[in-house]
PDB file of C-alpha atoms and ligand atoms in Angstrom:
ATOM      1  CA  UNK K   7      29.850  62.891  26.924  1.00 89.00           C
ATOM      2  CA  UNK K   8      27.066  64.408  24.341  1.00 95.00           C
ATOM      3  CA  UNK K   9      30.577  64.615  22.027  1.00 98.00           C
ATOM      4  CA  UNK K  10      31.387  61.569  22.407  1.00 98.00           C
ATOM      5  CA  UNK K  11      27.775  59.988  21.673  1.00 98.00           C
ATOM      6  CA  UNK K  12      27.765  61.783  18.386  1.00 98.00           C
ATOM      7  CA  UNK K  13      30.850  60.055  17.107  1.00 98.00           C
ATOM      8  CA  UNK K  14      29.882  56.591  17.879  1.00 98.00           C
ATOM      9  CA  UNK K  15      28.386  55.088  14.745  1.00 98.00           C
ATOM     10  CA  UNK K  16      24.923  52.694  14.758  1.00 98.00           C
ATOM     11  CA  UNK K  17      25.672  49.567  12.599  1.00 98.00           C
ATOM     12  CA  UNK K  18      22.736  47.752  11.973  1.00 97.00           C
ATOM     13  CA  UNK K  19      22.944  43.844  11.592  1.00 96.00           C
ATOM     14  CA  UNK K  20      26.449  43.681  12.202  1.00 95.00           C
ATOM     15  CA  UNK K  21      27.943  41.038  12.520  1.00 93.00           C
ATOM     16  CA  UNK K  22      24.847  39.336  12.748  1.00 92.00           C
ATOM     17  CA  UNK K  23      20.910  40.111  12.009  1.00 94.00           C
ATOM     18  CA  UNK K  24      18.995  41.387  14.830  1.00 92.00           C
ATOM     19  CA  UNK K  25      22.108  42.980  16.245  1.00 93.00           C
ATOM     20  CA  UNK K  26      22.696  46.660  16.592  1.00 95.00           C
ATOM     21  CA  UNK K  27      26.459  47.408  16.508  1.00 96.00           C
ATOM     22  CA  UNK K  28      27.910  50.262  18.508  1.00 98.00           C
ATOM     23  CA  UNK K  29      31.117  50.851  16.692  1.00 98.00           C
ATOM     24  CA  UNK K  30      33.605  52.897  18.388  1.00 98.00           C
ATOM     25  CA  UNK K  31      36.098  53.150  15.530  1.00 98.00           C
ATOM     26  CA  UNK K  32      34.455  56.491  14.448  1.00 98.00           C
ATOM     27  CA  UNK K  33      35.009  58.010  17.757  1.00 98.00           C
ATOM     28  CA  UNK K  34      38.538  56.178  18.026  1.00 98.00           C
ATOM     29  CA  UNK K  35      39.526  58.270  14.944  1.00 98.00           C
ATOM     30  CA  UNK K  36      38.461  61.480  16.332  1.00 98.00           C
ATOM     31  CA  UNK K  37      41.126  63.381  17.826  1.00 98.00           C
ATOM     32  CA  UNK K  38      38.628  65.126  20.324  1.00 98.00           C
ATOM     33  CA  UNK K  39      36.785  62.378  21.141  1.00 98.00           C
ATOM     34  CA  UNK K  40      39.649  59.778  22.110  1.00 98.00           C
ATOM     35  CA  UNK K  41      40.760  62.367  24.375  1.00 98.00           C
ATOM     36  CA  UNK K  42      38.065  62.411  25.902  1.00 98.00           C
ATOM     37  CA  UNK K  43      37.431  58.766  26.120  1.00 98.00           C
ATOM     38  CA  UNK K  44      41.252  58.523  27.230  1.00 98.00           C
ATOM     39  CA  UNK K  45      40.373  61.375  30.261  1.00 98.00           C
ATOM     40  CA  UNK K  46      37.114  60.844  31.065  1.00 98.00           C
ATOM     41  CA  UNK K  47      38.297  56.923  31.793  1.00 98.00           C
ATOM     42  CA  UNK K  48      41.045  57.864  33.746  1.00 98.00           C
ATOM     43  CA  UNK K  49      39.120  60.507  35.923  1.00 98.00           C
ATOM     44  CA  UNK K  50      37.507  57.091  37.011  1.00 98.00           C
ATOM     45  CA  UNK K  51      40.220  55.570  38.705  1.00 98.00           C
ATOM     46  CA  UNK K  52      42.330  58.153  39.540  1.00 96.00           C
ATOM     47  CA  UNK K  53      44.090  57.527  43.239  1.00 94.00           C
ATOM     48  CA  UNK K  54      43.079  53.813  43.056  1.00 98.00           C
ATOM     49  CA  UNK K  55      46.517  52.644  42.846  1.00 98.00           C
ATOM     50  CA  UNK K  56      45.724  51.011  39.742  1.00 98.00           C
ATOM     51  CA  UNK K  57      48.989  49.195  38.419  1.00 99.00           C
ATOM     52  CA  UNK K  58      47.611  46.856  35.650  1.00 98.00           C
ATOM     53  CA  UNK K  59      45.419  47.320  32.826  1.00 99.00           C
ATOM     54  CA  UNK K  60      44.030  44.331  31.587  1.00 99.00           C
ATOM     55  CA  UNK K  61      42.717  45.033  27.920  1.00 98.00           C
ATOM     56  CA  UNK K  62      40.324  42.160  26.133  1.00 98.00           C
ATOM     57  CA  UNK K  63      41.171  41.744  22.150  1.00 98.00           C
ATOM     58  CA  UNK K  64      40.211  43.151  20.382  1.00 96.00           C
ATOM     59  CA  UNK K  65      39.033  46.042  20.945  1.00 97.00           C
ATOM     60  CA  UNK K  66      39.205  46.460  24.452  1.00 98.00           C
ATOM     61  CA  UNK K  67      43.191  46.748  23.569  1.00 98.00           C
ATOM     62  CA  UNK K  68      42.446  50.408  22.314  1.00 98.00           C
ATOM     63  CA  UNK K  69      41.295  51.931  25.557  1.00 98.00           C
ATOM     64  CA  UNK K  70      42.719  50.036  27.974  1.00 98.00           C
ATOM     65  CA  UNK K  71      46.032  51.021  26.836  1.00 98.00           C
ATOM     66  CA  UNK K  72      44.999  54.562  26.676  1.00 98.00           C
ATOM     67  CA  UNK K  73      43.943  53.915  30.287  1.00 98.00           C
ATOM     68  CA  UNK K  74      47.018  52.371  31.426  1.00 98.00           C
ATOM     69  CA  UNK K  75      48.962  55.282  29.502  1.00 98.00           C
ATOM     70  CA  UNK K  76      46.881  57.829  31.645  1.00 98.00           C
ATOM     71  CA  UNK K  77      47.291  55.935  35.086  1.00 98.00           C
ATOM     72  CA  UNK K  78      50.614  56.042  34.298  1.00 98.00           C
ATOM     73  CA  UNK K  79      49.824  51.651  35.205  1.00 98.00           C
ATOM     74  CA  UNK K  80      50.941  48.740  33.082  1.00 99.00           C
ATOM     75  CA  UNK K  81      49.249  47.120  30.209  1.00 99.00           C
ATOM     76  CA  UNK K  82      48.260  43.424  30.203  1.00 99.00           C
ATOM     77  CA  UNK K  83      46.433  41.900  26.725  1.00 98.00           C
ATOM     78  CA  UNK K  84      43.790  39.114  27.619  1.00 98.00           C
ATOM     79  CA  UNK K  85      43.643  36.977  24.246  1.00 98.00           C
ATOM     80  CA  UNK K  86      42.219  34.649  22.123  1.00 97.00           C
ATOM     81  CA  UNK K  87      43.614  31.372  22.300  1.00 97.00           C
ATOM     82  CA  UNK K  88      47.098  30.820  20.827  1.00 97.00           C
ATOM     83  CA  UNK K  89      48.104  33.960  20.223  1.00 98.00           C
ATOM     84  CA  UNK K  90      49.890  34.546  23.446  1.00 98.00           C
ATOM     85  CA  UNK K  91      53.739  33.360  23.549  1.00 98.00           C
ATOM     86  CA  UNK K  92      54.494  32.360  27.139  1.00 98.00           C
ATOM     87  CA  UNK K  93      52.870  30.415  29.987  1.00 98.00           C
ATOM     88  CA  UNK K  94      49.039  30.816  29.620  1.00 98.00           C
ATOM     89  CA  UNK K  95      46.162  30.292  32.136  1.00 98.00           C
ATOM     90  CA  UNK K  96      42.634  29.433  30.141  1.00 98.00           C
ATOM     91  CA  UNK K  97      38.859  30.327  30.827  1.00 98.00           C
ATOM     92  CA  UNK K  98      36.058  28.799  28.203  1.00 96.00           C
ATOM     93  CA  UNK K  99      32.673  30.482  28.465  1.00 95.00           C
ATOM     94  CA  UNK K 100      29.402  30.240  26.212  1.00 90.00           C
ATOM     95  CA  UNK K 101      28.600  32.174  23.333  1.00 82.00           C
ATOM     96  CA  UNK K 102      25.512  32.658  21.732  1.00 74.00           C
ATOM     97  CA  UNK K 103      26.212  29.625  19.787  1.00 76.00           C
ATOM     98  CA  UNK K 104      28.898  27.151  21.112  1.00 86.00           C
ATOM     99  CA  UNK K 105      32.016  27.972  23.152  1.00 93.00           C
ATOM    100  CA  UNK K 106      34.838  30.734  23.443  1.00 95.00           C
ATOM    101  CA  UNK K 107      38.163  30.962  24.878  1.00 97.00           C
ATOM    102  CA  UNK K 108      40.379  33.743  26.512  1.00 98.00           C
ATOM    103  CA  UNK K 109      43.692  33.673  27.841  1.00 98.00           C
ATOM    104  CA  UNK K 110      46.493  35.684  29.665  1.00 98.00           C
ATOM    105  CA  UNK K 111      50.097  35.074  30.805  1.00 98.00           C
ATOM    106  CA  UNK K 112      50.721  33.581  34.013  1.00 98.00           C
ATOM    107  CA  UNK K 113      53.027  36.258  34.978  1.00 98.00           C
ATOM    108  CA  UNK K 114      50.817  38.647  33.842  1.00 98.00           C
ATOM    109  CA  UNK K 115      48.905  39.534  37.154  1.00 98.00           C
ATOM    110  CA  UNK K 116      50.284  39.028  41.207  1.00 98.00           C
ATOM    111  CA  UNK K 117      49.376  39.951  44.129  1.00 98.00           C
ATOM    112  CA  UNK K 118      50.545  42.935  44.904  1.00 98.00           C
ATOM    113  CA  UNK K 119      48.612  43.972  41.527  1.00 98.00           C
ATOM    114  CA  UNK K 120      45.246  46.477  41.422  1.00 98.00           C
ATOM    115  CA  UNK K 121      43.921  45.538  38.525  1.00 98.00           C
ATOM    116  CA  UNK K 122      41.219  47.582  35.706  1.00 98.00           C
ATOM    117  CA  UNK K 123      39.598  44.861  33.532  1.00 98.00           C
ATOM    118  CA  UNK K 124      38.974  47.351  30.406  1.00 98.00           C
ATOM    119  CA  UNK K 125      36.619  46.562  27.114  1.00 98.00           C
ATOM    120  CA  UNK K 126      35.229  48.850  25.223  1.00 98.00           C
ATOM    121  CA  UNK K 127      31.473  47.082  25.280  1.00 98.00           C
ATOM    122  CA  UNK K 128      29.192  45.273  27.863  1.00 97.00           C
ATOM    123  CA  UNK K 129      26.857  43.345  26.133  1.00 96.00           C
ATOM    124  CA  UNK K 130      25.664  40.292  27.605  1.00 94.00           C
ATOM    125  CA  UNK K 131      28.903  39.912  29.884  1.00 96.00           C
ATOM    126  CA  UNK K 132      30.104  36.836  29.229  1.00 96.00           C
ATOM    127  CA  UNK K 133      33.257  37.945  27.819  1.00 97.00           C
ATOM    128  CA  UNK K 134      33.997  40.364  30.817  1.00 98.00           C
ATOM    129  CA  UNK K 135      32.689  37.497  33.357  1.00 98.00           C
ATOM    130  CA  UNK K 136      35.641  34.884  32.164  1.00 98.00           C
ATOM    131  CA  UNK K 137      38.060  37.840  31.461  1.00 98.00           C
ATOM    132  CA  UNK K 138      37.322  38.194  35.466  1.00 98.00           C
ATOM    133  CA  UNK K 139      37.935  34.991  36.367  1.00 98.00           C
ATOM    134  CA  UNK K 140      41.320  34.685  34.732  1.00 98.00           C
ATOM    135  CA  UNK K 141      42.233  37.868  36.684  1.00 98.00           C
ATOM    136  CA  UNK K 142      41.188  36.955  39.909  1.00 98.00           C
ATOM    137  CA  UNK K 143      43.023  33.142  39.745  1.00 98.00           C
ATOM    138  CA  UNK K 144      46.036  35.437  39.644  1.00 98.00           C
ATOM    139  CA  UNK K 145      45.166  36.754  43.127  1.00 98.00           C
ATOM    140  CA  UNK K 146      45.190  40.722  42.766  1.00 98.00           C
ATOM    141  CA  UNK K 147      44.730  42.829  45.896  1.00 98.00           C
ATOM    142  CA  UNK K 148      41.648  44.537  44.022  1.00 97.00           C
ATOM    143  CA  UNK K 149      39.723  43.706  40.403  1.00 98.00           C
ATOM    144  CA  UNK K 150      37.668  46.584  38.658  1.00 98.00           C
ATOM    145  CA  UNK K 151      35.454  46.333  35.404  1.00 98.00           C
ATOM    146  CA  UNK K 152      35.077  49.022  32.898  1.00 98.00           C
ATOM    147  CA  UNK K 153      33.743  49.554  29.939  1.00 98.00           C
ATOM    148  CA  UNK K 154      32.976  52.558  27.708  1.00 98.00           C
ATOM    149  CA  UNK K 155      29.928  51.614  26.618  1.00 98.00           C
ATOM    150  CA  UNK K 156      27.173  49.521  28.789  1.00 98.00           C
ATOM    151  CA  UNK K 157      24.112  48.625  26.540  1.00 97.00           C
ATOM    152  CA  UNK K 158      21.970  48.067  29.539  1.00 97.00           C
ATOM    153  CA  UNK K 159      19.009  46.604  27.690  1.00 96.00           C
ATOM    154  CA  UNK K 160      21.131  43.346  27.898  1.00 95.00           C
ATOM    155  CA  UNK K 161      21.735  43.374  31.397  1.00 96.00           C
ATOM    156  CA  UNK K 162      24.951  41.880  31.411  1.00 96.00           C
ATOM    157  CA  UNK K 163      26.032  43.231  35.138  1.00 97.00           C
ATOM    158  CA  UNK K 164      23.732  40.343  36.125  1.00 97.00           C
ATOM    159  CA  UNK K 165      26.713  38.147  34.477  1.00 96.00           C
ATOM    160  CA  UNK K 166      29.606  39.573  36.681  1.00 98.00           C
ATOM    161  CA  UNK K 167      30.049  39.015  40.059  1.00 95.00           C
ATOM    162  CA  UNK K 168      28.037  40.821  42.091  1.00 92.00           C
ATOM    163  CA  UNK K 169      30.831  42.252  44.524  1.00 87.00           C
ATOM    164  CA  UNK K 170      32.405  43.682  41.390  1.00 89.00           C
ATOM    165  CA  UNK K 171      32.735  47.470  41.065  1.00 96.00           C
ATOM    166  CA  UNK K 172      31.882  48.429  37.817  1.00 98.00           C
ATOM    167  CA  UNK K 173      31.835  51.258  35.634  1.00 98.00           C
ATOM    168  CA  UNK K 174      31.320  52.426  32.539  1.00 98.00           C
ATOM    169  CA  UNK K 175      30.861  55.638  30.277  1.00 98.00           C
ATOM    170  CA  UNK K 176      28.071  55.646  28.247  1.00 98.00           C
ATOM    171  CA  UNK K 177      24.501  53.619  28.708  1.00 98.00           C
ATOM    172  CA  UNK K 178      22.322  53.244  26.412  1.00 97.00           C
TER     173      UNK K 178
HETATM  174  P1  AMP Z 211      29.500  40.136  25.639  1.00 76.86           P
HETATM  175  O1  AMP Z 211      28.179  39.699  25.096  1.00 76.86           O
HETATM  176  O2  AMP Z 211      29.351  41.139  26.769  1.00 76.86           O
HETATM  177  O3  AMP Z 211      30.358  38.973  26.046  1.00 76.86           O
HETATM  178  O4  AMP Z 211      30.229  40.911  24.456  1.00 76.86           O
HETATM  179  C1  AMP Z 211      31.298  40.354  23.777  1.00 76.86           C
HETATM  180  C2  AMP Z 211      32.061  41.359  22.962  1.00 76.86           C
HETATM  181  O5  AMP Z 211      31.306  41.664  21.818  1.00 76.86           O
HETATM  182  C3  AMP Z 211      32.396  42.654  23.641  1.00 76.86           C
HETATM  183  O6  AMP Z 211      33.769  42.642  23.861  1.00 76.86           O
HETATM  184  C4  AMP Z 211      32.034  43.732  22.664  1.00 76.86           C
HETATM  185  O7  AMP Z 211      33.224  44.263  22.115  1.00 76.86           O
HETATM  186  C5  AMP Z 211      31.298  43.034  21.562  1.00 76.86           C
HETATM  187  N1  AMP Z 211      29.906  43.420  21.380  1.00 76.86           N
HETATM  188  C6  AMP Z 211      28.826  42.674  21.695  1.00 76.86           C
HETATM  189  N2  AMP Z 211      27.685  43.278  21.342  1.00 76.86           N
HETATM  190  C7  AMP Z 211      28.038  44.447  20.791  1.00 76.86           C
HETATM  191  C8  AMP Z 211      27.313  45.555  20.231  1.00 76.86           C
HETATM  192  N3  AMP Z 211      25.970  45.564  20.151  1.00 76.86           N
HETATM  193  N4  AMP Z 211      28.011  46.598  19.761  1.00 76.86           N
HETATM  194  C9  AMP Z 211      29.363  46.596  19.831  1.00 76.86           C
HETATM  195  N5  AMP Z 211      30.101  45.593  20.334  1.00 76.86           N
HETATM  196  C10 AMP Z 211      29.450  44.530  20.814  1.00 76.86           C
END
């Protein structure tokens, strides 16, 4: 975990002022340290009967694929509106300023599915919070969260449901 830590880079006002940026790109490209990330996730839900893998864009796509890969589960992108082809199922939910959207095929998700909802940072939650309720419209047997990184200063666990199982890698 230490080796992981020391490739994750501090960003300081990015993207905004005020905001300190954990960027996981410089672990990403690591060969050591994606391993890692790619075991140490799986070692989480190992004999869960996991078949799905939902990853959040952007970059939740990164590790939850890795984490589907290692389940040996399916992958599942939830998007940003538009950008998925088929039948699509919407949730809104406030940003800092104004109003986002996410998305995900109908026929994503059913419910003989045990779901991971994967992205790689929990900040205030209200990404992972809508990302859930897509997910759960779709009726899966189980939903988990995960993240890699939890900045628990932000105490965004308080935005998920609070029946959700949730785990992540790294708090700061
Ligand atoms: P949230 O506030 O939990 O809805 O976070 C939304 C998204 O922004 C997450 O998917 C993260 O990828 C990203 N994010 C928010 N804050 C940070 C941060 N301090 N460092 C890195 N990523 C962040």
């Amino acid at each position: 975990m230490e080796y992981i830590k020391s490739k994750i880079r501090d960003v300081q006002d990015f993207p905004s002022k005020g905001v300190l940026f954990k960027d996981l790109t410089t672990a990403f490209k690591d060969p050591r340290a994606l391993h890692i990330i790619g075991w140490d996730l799986s070692q989480l839900y190992r004999d869960k009967g996991v078949t799905k893998v939902v990853g959040i864009e952007s970059r939740g796509f990164i590790g939850g694929s890795i984490l589907a890969f290692e389940l040996g589960a399916g992958f599942v992108p939830c998007r940003k509106p538009g950008k998925l082809p088929a039948d699509t199922i919407r949730e809104e939910y406030a940003k800092e300023y104004g109003t986002d959207v996410i998305e995900i095929h109908r026929d994503a998700i059913g419910p003989d599915d045990i779901v991971v909802i994967h992205d790689d940072v929990l900040a205030t939650g209200g990404t992972m919070a809508a990302a859930y309720k897509l997910v759960k419209s779709l009726n899966p047997k189980k939903i988990y969260i995960n993240f890699i990184i939890e900045l628990s200063a932000l105490n965004g666990r308080a935005a998920l449901p609070a029946d959700a199982e949730v785990t992540s890698l790294i708090k700061y």
